[in-house]
XYZ file of C-alpha atoms in Angstrom:
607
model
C 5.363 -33.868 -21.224
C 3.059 -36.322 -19.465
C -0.391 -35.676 -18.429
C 0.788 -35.695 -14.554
C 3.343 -33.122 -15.337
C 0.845 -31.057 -17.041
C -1.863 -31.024 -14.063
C 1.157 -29.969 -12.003
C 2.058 -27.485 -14.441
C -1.590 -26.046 -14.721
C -2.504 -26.267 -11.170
C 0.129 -24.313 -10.044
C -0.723 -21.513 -12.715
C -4.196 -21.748 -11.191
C -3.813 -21.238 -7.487
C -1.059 -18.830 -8.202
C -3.871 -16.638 -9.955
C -3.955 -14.052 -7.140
C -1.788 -12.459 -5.006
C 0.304 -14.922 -2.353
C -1.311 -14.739 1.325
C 1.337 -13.765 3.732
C 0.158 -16.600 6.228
C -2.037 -20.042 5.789
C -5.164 -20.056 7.518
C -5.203 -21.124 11.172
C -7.397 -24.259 10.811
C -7.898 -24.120 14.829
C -10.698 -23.166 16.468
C -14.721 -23.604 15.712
C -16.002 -21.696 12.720
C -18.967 -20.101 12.008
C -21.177 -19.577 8.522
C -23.482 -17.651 7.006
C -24.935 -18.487 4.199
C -26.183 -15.872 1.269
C -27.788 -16.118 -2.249
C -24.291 -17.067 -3.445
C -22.030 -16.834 -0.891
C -20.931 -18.925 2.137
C -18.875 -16.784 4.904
C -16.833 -18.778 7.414
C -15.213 -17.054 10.037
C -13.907 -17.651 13.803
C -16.532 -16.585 16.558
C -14.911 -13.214 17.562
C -15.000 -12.025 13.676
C -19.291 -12.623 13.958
C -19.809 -8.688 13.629
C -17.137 -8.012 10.741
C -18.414 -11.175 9.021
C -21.825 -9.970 8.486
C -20.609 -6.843 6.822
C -18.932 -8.921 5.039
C -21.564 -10.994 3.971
C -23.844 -7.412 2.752
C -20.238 -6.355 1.344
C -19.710 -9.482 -1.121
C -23.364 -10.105 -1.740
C -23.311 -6.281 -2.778
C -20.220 -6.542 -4.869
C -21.595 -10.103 -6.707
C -24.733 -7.890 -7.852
C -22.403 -5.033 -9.018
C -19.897 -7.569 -10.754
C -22.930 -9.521 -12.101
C -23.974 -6.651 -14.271
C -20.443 -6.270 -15.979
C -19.378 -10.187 -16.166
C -20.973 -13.336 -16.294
C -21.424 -14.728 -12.836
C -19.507 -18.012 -11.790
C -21.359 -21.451 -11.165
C -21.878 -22.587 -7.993
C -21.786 -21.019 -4.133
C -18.056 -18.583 -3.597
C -16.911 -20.153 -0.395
C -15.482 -16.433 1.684
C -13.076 -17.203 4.664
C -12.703 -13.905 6.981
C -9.006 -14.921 8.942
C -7.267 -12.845 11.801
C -4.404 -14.861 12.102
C -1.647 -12.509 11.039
C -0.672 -8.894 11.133
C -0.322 -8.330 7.326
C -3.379 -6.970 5.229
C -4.166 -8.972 2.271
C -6.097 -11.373 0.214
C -6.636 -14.074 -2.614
C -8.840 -16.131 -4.654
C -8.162 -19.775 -5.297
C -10.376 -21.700 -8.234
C -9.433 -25.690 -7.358
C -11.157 -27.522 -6.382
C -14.003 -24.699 -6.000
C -14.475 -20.901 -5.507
C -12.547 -19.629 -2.865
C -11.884 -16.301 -1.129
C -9.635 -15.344 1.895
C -9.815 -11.653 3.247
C -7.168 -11.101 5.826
C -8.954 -9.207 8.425
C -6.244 -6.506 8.874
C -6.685 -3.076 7.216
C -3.525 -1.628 5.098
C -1.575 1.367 6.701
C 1.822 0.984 5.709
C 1.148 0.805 1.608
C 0.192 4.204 0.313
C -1.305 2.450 -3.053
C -3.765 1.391 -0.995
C -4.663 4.022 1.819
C -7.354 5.631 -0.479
C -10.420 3.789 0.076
C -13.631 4.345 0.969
C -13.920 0.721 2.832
C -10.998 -1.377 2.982
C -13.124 -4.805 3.364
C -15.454 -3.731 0.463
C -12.535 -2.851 -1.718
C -10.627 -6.027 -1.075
C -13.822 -8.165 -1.314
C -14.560 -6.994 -5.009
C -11.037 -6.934 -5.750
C -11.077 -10.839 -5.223
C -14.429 -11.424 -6.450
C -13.418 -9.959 -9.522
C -10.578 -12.685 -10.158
C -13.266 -15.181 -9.466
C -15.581 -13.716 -12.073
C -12.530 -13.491 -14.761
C -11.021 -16.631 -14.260
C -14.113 -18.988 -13.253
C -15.152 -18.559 -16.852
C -14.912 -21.075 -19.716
C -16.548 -21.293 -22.837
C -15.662 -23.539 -26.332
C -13.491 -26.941 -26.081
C -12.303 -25.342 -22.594
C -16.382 -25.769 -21.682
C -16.481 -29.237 -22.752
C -13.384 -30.317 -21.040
C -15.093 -29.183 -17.807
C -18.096 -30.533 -18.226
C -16.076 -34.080 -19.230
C -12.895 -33.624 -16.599
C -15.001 -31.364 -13.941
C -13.104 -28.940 -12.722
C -9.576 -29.946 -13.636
C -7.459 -26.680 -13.742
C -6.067 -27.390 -17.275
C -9.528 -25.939 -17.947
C -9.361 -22.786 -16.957
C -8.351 -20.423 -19.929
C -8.404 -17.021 -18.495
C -5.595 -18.252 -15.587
C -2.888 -18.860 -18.221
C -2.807 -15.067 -19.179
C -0.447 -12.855 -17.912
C -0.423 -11.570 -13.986
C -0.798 -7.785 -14.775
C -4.069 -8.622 -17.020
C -5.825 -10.617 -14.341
C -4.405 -7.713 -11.512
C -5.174 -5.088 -13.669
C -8.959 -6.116 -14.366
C -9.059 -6.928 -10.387
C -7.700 -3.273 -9.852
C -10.432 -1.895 -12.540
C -13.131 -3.355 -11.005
C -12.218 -2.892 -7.435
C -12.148 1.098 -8.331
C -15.074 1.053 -10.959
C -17.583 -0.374 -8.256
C -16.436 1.456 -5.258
C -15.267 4.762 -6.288
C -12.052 4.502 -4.802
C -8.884 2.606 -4.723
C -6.100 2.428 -6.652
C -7.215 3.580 -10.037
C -8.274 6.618 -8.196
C -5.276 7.304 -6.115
C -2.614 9.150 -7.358
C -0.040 5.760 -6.573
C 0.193 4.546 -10.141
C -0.470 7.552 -11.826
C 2.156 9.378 -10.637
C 4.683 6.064 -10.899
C 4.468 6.059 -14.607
C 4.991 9.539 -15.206
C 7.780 9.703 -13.280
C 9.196 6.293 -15.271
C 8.008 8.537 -18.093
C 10.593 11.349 -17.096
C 13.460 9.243 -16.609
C 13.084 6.907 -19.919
C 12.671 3.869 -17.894
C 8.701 2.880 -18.706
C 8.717 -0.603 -18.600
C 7.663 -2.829 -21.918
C 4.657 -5.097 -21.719
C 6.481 -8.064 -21.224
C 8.265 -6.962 -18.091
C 5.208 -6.583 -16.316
C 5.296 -9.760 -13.620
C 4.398 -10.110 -9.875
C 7.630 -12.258 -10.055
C 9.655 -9.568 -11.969
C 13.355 -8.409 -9.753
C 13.026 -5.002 -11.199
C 11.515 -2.057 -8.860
C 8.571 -1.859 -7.603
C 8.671 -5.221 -7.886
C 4.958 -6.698 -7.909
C 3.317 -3.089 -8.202
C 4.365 -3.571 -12.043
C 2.037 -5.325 -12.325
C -0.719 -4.001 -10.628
C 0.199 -0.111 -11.645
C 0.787 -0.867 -15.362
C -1.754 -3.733 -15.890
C -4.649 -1.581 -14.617
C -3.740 1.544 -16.186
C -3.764 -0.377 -19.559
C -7.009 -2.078 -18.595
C -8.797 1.134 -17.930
C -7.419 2.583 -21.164
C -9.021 -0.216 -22.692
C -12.246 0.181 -21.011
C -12.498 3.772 -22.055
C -11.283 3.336 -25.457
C -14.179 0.757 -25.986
C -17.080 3.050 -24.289
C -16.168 5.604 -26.906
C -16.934 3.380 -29.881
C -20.163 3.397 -31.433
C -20.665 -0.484 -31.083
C -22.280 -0.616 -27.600
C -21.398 -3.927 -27.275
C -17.615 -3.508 -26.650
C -16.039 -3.785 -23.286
C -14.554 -5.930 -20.915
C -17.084 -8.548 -20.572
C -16.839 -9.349 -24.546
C -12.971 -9.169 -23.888
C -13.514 -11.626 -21.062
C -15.930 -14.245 -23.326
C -13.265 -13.480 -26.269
C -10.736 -14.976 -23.528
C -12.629 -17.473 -22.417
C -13.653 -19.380 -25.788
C -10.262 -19.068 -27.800
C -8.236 -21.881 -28.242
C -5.147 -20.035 -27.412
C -5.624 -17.615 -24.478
C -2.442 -15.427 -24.578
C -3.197 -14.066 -28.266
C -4.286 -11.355 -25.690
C -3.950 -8.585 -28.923
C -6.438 -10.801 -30.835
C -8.404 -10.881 -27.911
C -8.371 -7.560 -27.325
C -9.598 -6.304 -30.370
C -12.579 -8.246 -30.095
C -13.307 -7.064 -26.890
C -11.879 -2.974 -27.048
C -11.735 -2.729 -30.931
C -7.940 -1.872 -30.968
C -5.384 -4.489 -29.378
C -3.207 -3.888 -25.861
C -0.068 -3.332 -28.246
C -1.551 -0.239 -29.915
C -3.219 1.283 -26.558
C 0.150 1.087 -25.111
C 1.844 2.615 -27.345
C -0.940 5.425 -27.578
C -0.476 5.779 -23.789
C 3.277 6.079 -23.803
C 3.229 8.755 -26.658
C 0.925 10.495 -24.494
C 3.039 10.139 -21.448
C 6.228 10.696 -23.412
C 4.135 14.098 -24.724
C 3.456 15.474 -21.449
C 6.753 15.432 -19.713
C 8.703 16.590 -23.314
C 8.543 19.908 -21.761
C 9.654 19.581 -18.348
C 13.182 20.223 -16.686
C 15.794 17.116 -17.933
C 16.050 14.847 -15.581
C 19.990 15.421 -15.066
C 19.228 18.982 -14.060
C 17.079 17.473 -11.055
C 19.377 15.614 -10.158
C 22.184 17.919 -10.085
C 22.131 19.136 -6.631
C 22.182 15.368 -5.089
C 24.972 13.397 -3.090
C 25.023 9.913 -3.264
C 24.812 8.160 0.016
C 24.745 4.602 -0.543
C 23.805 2.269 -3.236
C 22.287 -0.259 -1.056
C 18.196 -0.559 -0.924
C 15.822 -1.752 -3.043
C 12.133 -1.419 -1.081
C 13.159 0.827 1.353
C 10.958 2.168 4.271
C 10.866 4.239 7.927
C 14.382 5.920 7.472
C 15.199 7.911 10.735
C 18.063 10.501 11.562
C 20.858 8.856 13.662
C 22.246 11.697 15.232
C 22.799 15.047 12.657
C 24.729 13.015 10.385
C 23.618 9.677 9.415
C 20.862 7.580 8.637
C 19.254 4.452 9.598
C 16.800 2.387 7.363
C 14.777 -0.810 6.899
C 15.570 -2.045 3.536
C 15.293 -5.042 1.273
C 18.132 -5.050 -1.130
C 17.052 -8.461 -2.899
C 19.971 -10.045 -2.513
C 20.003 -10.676 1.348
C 16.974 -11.221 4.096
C 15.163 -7.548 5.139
C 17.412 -5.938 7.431
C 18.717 -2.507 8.981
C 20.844 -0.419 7.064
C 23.271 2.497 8.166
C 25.465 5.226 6.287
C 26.361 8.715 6.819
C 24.734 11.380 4.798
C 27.733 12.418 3.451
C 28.175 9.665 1.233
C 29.860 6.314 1.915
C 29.773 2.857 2.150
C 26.185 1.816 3.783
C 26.406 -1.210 6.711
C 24.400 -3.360 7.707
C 23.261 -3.500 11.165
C 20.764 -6.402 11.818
C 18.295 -8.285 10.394
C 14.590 -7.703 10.216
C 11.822 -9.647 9.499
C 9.752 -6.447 8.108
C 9.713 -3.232 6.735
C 9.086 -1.273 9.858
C 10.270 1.800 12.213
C 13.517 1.238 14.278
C 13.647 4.462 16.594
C 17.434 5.216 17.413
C 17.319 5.660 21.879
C 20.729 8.088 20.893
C 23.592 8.492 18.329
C 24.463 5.295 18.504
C 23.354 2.150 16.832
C 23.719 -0.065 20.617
C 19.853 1.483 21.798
C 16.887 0.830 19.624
C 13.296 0.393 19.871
C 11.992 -1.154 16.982
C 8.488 -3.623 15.510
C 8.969 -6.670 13.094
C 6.825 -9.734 12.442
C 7.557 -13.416 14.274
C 5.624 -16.450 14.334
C 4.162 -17.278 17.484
C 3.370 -20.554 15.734
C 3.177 -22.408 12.085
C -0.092 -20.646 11.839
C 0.057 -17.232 13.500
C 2.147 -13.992 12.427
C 1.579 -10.799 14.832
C 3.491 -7.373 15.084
C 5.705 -6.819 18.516
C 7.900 -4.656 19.908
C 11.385 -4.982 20.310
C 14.531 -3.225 22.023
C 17.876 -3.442 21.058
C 20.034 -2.475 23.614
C 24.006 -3.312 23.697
C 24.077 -4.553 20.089
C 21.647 -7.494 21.519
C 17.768 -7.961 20.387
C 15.201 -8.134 23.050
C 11.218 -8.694 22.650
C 9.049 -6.777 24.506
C 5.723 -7.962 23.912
C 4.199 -11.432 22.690
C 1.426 -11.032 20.835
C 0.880 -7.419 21.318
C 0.119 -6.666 17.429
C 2.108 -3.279 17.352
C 3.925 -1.284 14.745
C 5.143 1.998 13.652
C 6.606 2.861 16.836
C 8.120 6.147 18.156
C 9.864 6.631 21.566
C 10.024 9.874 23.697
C 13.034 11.012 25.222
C 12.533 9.271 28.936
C 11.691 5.813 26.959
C 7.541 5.956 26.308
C 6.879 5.129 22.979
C 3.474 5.306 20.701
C 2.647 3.030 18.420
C -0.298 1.516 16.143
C -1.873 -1.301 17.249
C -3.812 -3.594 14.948
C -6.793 -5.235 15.248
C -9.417 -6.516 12.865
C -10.192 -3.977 10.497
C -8.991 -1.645 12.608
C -6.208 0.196 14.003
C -5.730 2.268 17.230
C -2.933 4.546 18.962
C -1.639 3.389 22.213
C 0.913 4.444 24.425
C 3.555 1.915 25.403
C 5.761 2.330 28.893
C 8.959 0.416 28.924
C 10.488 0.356 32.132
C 13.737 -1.435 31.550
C 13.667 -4.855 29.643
C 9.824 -5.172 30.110
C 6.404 -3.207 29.526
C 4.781 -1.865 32.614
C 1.253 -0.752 30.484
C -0.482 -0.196 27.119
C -3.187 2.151 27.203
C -5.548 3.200 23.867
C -5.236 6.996 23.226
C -8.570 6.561 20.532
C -11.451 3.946 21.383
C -11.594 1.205 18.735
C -13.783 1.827 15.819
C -14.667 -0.681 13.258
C -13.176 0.663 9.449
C -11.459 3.671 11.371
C -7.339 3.126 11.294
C -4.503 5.383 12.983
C -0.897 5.097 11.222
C 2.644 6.954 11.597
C 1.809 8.082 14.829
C 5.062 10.593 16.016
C 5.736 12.661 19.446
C 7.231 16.180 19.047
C 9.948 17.827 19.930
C 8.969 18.499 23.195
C 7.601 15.274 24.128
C 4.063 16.606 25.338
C 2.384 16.145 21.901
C 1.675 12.744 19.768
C 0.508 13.290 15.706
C -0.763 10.713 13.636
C -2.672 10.491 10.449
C -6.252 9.169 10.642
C -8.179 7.335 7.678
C -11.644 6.819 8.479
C -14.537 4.817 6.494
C -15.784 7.305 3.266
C -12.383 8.313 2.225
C -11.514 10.866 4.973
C -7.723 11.393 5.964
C -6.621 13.528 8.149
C -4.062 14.686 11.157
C -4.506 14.999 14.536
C -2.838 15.803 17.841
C -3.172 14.949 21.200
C -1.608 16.562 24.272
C 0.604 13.736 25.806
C 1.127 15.234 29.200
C -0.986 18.416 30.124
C -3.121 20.597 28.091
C -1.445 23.376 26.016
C -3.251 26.404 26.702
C -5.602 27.978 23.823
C -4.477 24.945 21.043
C -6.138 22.099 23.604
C -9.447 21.504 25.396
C -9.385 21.841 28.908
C -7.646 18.913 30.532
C -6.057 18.060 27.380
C -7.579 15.612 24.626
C -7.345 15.726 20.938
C -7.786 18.014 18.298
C -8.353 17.781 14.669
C -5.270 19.442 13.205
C -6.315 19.445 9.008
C -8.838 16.765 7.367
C -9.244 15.990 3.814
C -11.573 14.097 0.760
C -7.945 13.239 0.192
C -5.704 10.760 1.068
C -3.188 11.762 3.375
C 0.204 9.319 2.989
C 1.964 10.721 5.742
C 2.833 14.331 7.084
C 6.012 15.727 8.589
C 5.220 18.558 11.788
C 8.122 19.391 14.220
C 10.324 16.645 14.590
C 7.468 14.602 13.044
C 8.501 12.251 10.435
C 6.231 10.309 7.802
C 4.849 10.477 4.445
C 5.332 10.509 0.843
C 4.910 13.007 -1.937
C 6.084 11.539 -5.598
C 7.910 9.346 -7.322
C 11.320 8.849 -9.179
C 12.056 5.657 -10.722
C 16.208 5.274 -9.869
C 17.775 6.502 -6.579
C 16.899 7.493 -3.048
C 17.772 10.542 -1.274
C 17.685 13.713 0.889
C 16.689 16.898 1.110
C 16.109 19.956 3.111
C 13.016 21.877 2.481
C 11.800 25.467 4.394
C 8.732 26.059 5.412
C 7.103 28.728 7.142
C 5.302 27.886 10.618
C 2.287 28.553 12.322
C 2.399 28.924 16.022
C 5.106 29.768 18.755
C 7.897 26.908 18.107
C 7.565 23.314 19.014
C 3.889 23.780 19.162
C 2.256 20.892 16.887
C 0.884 22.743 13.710
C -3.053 23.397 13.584
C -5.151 24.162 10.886
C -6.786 27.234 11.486
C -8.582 27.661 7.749
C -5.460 28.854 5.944
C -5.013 27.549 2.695
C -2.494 24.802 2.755
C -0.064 25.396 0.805
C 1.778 23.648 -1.614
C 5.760 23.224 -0.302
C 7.186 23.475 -3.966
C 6.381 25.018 -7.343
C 4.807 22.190 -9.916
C 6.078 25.070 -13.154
C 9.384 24.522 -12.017
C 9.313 20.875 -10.077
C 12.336 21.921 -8.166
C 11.973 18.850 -5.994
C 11.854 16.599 -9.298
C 9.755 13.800 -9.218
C 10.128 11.036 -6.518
C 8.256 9.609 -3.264
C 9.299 11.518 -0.549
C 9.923 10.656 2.533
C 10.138 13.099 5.744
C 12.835 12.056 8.345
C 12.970 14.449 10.920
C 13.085 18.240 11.388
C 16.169 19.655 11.681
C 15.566 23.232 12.972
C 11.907 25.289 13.812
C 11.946 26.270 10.047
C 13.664 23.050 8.442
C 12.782 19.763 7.835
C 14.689 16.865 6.150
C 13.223 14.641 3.478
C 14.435 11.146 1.879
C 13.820 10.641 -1.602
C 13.028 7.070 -2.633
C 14.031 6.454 -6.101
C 13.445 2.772 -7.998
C 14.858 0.321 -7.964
C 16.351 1.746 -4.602
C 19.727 1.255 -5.276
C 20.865 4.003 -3.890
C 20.663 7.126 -1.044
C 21.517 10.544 -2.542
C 21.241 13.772 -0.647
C 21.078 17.719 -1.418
C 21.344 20.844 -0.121
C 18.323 22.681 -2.095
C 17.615 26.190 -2.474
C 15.250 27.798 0.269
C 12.144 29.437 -1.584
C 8.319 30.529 -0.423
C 5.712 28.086 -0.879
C 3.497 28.956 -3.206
C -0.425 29.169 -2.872
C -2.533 26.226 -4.077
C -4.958 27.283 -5.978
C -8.659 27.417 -4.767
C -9.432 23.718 -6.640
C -6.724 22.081 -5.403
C -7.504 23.147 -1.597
C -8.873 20.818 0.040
C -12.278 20.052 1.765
C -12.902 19.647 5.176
C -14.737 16.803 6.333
C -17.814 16.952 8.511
């Protein structure tokens, strides 16, 4: 191989360190800096207010990651950019230090809705990767200081992607508390792998793998392994153990992927053995549970088609529409009845949004999806499909997660930077006639899944706000609603929690997830008892919640669960997304009680 080859070769392991950005920056416009200790933040004029948290925010987390790792040389340039609707960020090492934060907060991806700050969390997620791979010690050392900064000299970016996630993923939950180490995402996604006999082996975890979840392999197993590590080596009685040794290890070996050498040097016991220790454990825990056929017993097949499958909605009372990616073909809208049969597809998308069936029919639709209003800008709009034919409604608008009321209003979420808000949306026709805010914009406060009820005269959506506070509320769309509703109508807080909430289903309210299962999709309807006269919007009132199924007998099995619609005043319909999403089954379960969660697993109220 020549030398030229090799650069290539090396380079593009280097920059394709961290996760892809969605978008390139928009190199338009004047931008600003601020300079810190060891930091440089650049940023467009109307980001001034969100880059100077960001500047306390990354100075904060280099002190934090400072203490654990040794720091990289020279100034991190940080780029703040606004320029498209899809939350995300990445670290680039050639030809220096680089971070870019995309300024919009998550709300579709439930692996990362529990945060206490979405810009802090991201920020120390991608200053972690700089800390990890930045360092070089040994011949790799000397070829820097001989070549500079020539990216065949960079040992720690030629180990695996779920090592240099999962350490990101560590860190980014070690330092703030939250994210994904402290959801219940991963967790949950490798027991349920665990139930079915399909945990994946070490080498199958890639960002580039074609098996389901896809890039979350790497993220969910890679940091669960890492923190296993990191625990494993606090427990040993030589102090100096832990991931910065592992790290150094890393960094001064000749050969870089002996990652179970390295790993012993670092943890005391190599990544082969903790894994294997882990899945034993797993493996342990779900011995006793129900078989996995005898969950799956009561299911119908709908349609093997899906693979990342999101916002399925009831088209009519027998059929179901969906946005799917099936990884063979572009992201498009999917049909089927729920019977079982052959699924079609309808239309492409360019997302994994909502599409809102107008009636029974597949001819009148109200749907979001990203398009390029140029190279360098991606935003969220609003479309309508009406007569089989695809119209835009708004330009620019940055909407999503849309739902439409019977006489044509819809709500949706609109984004802005780090932020989301409600609005309400009237269509008249072909065109929008006004877009008015239902919640004043708060910086680190987000709105998602917003859904009107039955009626039409009530809106619910799920609010995250900055500390790690989910919750539900409702606002009266039309008039006020007697005793439920200040006077004149408003909002009121319908149940908040420490907790993340994913999504909720209320009447005719869909959204949400519950578990996992790693092979199929389906449906399922599931009785609850109600509070209230019917069609009212639930409210908490200080009842326990309750828990919808028994955990002793998991009578739902595991899975992510999706709620589509409800179906009746005491009956609501679920999806079941099951990896790799090949296919929709569905189930007529037995009606049961909910049982009582018990007093530690109620949840607190916030302040």
């Amino acid at each position: 191989m020549s030398a030229a080859v090799a650069l290539a070769v090396a380079l593009g392991m280097a920059l394709g360190t961290a996760t892809p950005a969605a978008a390139q920056v928009d190199p338009r416009g004047r931008v600003r800096t601020i300079a810190t200790p060891h930091l440089r933040v650049h940023y467009p004029a109307h980001l001034d207010s969100l880059a100077r948290v960001s500047a306390v925010l990354a100075e904060r987390a280099y002190g934090q990651l400072a203490r654990e790792l040794a720091p990289p040389r020279g100034v991190i340039d940080l780029l703040l950019a606004d320029n498209t609707d899809v939350s995300n960020g990445f670290a680039q090492l050639f030809p220096s230090n680089r971070v870019v934060v995309y300024a919009v907060p998550p709300i579709a991806s439930r692996e990362l809705r529990f945060h206490d700050d979405w810009l802090r969390l991201v920020i120390t997620h991608e200053l972690a990767h700089v800390f990890h791979l930045d360092r070089a010690r040994g011949v790799w050392r000397l070829g820097r200081w001989l070549f500079g900064r020539n990216p065949l000299f960079f040992p720690n970016a030629f180990t695996p992607s779920w090592l240099k996630e999962g350490l990101a993923v560590h860190y980014e939950s070690a330092l703030t508390g939250s994210g994904r180490l402290v959801a219940t995402e991963f967790p949950v996604m490798l027991h349920a792998a665990a139930v079915d006999g399909v945990v994946a082996p070490m080498g199958r975890w890639s960002l580039s793998t074609t098996r389901w979840p896809r890039g979350q392999v790497a993220y969910g197993y890679g940091a669960t392994l890492m923190q296993r590590a990191v625990n494993h080596a606090a427990a040993q009685a030589d102090t100096m153990r832990g991931m910065s040794r592992f790290v150094e290890a890393s960094a001064r070996h000749v050969v870089p992927l002996r990652l179970d050498r390295n790993a012993r040097v670092g943890f005391g016991a190599s990544f082969s053995a903790l894994w294997r220790q882990y899945v034993d454990s797993l493996n342990a825990a779900v011995a006793p549970r129900v078989a996995p056929a005898a969950l799956d017993a009561p299911w119908r097949e709908v349609s093997r088609d899906g693979w990342y499958v999101a916002a399925p909605r009831w088209l009519g009372n027998d059929s179901l529409v969906w946005s799917a990616s099936t990884g063979r073909e572009v992201t498009g809208l999917y049909a089927a009845p729920a019977a079982g049969g052959a699924a079609r597809r309808v239309a492409w998308r360019n997302a994994l949004d909502v599409n809102v069936p107008r009636d029974s029919s597949l001819t009148a639709m109200v749907f979001a999806q990203l398009e390029r209003r140029d190279p360098f800008v991606l935003r969220s709009d609003l479309y309508l499909r009406d007569g089989g034919r695809d119209r835009r409604l708004t330009v620019g608008a940055r909407l999503t997660q849309p739902d439409v009321r019977h006489d044509g209003t819809v709500v949706a979420v609109q984004y802005d930077a780090n932020a989301s808000m409600l609005v309400r949306v009237r269509v008249h026709g072909a065109r929008i006639t006004d877009i008015t805010p239902l919640v004043p914009r708060r910086a680190g406060e987000r709105w998602a899944e917003p859904r009107w009820s039955a009626s039409g005269e009530e809106i619910v959506a799920v609010q995250l706000v900055p500390g790690g506070c989910s919750g539900w509320w409702c606002w009266t769309a039309m008039a006020p609603c007697g005793a439920c509703w200040p006077a004149g109508g408003g909002s009121l807080p319908v149940r908040r929690s420490r907790r993340a909430v994913t999504g909720w289903c209320g009447p005719a309210i869909a959204a949400g997830a519950c578990r996992w299962k790693p092979r199929r999709v389906a449906m399922w309807r599931m009785s609850i008892p109600r509070h209230g006269a019917p069609q009212a919007a639930p409210r908490w009132s200080g009842r326990p919640v309750r828990r919808c199924t028994n955990p002793a007998s998991r009578r739902m099995g595991s899975g992510s669960w999706r709620c589509c619609s409800a179906a009746t005043a005491s009956t609501w319909r679920w999806l079941r997304s099951i990896p790799p999403g090949r296919r929709y089954v569905a189930a007529g379960m037995p009606r049961a009680r909910p049982t009582p969660l018990r007093r530690s697993q109620r949840p607190t109220r916030c302040a």
